[in-house]
Short mmCIF file of C-alpha atoms in Angstrom, two decimals:
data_model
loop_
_atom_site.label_atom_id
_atom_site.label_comp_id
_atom_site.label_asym_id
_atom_site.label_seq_id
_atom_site.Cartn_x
_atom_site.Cartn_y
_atom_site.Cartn_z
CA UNK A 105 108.85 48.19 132.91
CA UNK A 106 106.77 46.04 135.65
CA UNK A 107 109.63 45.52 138.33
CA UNK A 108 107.28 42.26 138.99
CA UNK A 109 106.72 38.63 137.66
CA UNK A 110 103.42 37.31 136.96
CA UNK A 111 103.42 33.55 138.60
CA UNK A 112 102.68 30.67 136.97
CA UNK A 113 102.02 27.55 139.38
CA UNK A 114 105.14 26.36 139.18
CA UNK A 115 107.35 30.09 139.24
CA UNK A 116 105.00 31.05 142.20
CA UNK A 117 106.09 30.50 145.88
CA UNK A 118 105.61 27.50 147.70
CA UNK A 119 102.78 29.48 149.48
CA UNK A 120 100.46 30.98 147.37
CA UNK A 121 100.89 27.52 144.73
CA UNK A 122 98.17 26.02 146.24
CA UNK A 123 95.80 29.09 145.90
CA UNK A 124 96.56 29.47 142.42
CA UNK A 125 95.78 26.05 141.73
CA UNK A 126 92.20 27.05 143.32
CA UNK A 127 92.32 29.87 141.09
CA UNK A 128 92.74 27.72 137.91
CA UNK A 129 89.94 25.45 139.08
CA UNK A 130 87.83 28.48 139.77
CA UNK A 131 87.94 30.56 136.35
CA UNK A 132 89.91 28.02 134.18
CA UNK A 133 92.71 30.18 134.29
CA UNK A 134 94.67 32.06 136.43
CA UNK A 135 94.01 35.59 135.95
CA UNK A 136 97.44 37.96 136.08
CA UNK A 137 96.05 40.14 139.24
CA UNK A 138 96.77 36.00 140.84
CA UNK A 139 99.64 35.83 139.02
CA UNK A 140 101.39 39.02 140.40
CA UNK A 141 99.63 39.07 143.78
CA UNK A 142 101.24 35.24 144.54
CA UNK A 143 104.58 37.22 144.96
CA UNK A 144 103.52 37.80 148.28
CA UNK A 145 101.27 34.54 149.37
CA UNK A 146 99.66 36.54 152.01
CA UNK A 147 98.24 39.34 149.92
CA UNK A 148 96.99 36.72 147.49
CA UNK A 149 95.21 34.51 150.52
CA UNK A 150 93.80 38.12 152.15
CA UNK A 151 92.55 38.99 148.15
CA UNK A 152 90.29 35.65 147.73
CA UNK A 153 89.56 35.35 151.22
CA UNK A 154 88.38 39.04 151.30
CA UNK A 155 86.66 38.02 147.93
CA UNK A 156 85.17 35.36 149.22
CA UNK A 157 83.73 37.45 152.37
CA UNK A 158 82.11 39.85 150.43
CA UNK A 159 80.36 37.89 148.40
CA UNK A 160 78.42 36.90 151.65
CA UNK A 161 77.15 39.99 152.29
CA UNK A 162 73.71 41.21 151.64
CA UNK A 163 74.57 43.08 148.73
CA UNK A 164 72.85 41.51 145.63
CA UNK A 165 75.41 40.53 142.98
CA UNK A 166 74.47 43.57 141.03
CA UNK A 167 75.16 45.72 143.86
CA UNK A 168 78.24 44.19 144.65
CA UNK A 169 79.67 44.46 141.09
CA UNK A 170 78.63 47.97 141.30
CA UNK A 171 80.09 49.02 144.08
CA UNK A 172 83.69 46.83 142.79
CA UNK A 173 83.61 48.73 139.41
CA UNK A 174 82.83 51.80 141.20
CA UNK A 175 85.86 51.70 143.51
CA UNK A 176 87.58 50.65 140.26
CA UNK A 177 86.80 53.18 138.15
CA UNK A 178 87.52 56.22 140.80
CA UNK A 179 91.33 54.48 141.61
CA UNK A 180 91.99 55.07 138.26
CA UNK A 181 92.32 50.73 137.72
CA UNK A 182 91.71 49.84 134.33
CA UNK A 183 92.72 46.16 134.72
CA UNK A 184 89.77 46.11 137.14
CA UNK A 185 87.18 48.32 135.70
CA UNK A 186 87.60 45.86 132.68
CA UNK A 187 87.48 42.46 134.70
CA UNK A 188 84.45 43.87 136.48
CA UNK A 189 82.32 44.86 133.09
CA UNK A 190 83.03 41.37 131.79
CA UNK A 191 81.94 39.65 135.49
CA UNK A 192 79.31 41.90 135.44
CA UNK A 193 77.99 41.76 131.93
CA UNK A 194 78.27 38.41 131.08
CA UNK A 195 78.24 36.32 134.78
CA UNK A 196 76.24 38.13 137.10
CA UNK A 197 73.97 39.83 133.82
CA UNK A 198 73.61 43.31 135.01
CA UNK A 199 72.32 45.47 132.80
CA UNK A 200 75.32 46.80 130.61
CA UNK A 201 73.50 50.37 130.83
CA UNK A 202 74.91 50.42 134.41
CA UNK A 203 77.70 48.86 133.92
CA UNK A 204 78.17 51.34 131.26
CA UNK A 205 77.48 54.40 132.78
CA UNK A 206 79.66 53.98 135.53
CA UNK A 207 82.61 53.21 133.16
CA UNK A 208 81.76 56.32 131.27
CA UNK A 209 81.22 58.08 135.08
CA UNK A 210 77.93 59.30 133.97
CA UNK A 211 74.69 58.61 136.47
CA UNK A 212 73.64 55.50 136.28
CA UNK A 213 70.29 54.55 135.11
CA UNK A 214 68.32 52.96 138.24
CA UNK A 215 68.43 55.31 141.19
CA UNK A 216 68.89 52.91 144.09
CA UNK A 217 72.46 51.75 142.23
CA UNK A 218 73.08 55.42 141.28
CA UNK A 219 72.97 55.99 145.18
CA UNK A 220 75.15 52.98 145.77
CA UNK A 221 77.46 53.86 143.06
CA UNK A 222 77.84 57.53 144.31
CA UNK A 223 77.99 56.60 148.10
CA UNK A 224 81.31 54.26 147.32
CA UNK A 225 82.35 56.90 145.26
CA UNK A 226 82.49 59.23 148.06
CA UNK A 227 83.67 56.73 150.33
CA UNK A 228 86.66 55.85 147.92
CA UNK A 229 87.81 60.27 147.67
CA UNK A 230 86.79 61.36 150.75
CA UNK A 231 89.16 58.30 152.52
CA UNK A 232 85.84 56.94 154.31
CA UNK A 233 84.37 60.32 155.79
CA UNK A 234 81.23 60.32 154.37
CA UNK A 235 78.19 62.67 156.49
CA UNK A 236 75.75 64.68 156.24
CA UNK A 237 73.96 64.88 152.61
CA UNK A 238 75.77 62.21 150.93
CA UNK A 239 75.33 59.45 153.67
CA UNK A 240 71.43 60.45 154.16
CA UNK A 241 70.55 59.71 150.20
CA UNK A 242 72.47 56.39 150.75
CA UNK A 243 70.19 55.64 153.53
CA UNK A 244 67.36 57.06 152.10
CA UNK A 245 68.10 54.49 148.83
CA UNK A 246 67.14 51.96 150.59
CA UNK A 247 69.93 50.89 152.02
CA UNK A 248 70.77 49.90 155.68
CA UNK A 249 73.40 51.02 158.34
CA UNK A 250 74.98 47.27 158.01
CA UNK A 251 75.17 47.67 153.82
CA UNK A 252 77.14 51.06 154.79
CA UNK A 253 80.29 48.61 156.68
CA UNK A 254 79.72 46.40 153.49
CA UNK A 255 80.42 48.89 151.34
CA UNK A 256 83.43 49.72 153.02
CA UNK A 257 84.46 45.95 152.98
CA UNK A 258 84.05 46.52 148.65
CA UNK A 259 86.29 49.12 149.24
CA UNK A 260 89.19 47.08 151.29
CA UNK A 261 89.23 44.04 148.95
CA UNK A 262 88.92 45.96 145.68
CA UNK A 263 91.64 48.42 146.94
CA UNK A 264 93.93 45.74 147.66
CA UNK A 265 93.89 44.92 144.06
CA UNK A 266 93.35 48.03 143.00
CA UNK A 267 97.11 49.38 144.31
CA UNK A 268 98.24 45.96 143.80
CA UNK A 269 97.93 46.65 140.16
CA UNK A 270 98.84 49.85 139.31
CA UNK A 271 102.32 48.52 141.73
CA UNK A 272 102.67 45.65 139.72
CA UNK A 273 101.62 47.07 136.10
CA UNK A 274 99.27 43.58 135.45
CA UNK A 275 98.57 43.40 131.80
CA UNK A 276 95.29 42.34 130.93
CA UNK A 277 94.11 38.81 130.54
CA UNK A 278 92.73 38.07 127.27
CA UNK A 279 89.61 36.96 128.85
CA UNK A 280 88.77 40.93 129.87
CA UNK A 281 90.01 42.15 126.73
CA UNK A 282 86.73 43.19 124.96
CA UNK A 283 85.90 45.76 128.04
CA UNK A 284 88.89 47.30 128.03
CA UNK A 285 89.27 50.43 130.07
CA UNK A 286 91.13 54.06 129.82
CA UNK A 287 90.31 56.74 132.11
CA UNK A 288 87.52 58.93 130.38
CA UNK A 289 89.32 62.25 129.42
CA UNK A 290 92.60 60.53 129.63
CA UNK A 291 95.30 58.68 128.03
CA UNK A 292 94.58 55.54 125.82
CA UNK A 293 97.48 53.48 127.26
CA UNK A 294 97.21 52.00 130.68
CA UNK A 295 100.60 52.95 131.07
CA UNK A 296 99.48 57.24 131.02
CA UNK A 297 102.38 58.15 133.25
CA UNK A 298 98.95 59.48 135.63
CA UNK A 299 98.73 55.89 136.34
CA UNK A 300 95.73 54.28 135.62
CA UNK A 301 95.70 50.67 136.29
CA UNK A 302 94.99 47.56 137.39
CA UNK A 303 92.71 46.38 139.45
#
């Protein structure tokens, strides 16, 4: 059992009410990552500012959704690996094939994401020590030495959530249901005592 509250507006703390209000405005509802992150106003702000942040960078929104459902998906999060299929799929339209394949962890159809996916991948197990082989196919994508410290910024914010969640046990919002997630190979629940979750 979640040792956490999800905030509402008015349950929330003085602090993060404001933000949530954004939130609402935002997505027309406050998703439950909002709701359990306002616990600590803070880690809410540092969540949508860091959002917010790397949505400015030069990743396309494609990329950028890969490289979130990427980190996702390796954590283990399944609240995120679903919120990031339906963002994905039906806001930014990537091709579900992509989307897809890295939910399944199979390669992904276009090479240039394949790299990108891979390359966060790596970043993600191997704690940001990425050299050699694996950082020259990156490169040799088509991708530049700045995109490399933007990937690593995808990798901040969406860990932030990702811990955040599998901490705070969020249950998905009905809004992600239809891509829910489980670990391929793994248990069904989001509660597999492996933790998979949120994110």
């Amino acid at each position: 059992m979640s040792q956490f509250n999800i905030h509402s507006i008015q349950s929330a703390p003085a602090g993060a009410q404001a933000l949530l209000q954004g939130s609402l405005k935002k997505y027309g509802f406050i998703p439950n990552l909002h709701g359990g992150l306002a616990e600590a106003p803070v880690a809410l702000e540092a969540y949508i500012e860091l959002t917010a942040l790397f949505d400015r960078s030069s990743l396309s929104p494609t990329e950028r959704q890969v490289v979130l459902l990427a980190v996702s998906a390796e954590n283990h999060c399944t609240y995120c690996v679903a919120a990031h299929s339906t963002i994905a799929k039906h806001m930014v339209k990537a091709d579900p094939a992509v989307v897809d394949a890295i939910r399944n962890l199979q390669p992904l159809p276009d090479p240039k994401l394949d790299a990108l996916a891979n390359f966060t991948r790596n970043v993600v197990k191997n704690r940001g020590v990425v050299r050699g082989q694996a950082f020259d196919k990156f490169i040799s994508a088509g991708y530049s030495r700045a995109q490399v410290l933007e990937v690593v910024l995808g990798v901040t914010f969406k860990t932030l959530s990702n811990y955040s969640n599998h901490l705070i046990d969020t249950p998905l919002d009905s809004a992600f249901q239809a891509e829910a997630w489980e670990v391929p190979g793994q248990c069904a629940s989001n509660r597999c005592a492996s933790r998979d979750e949120p994110g």
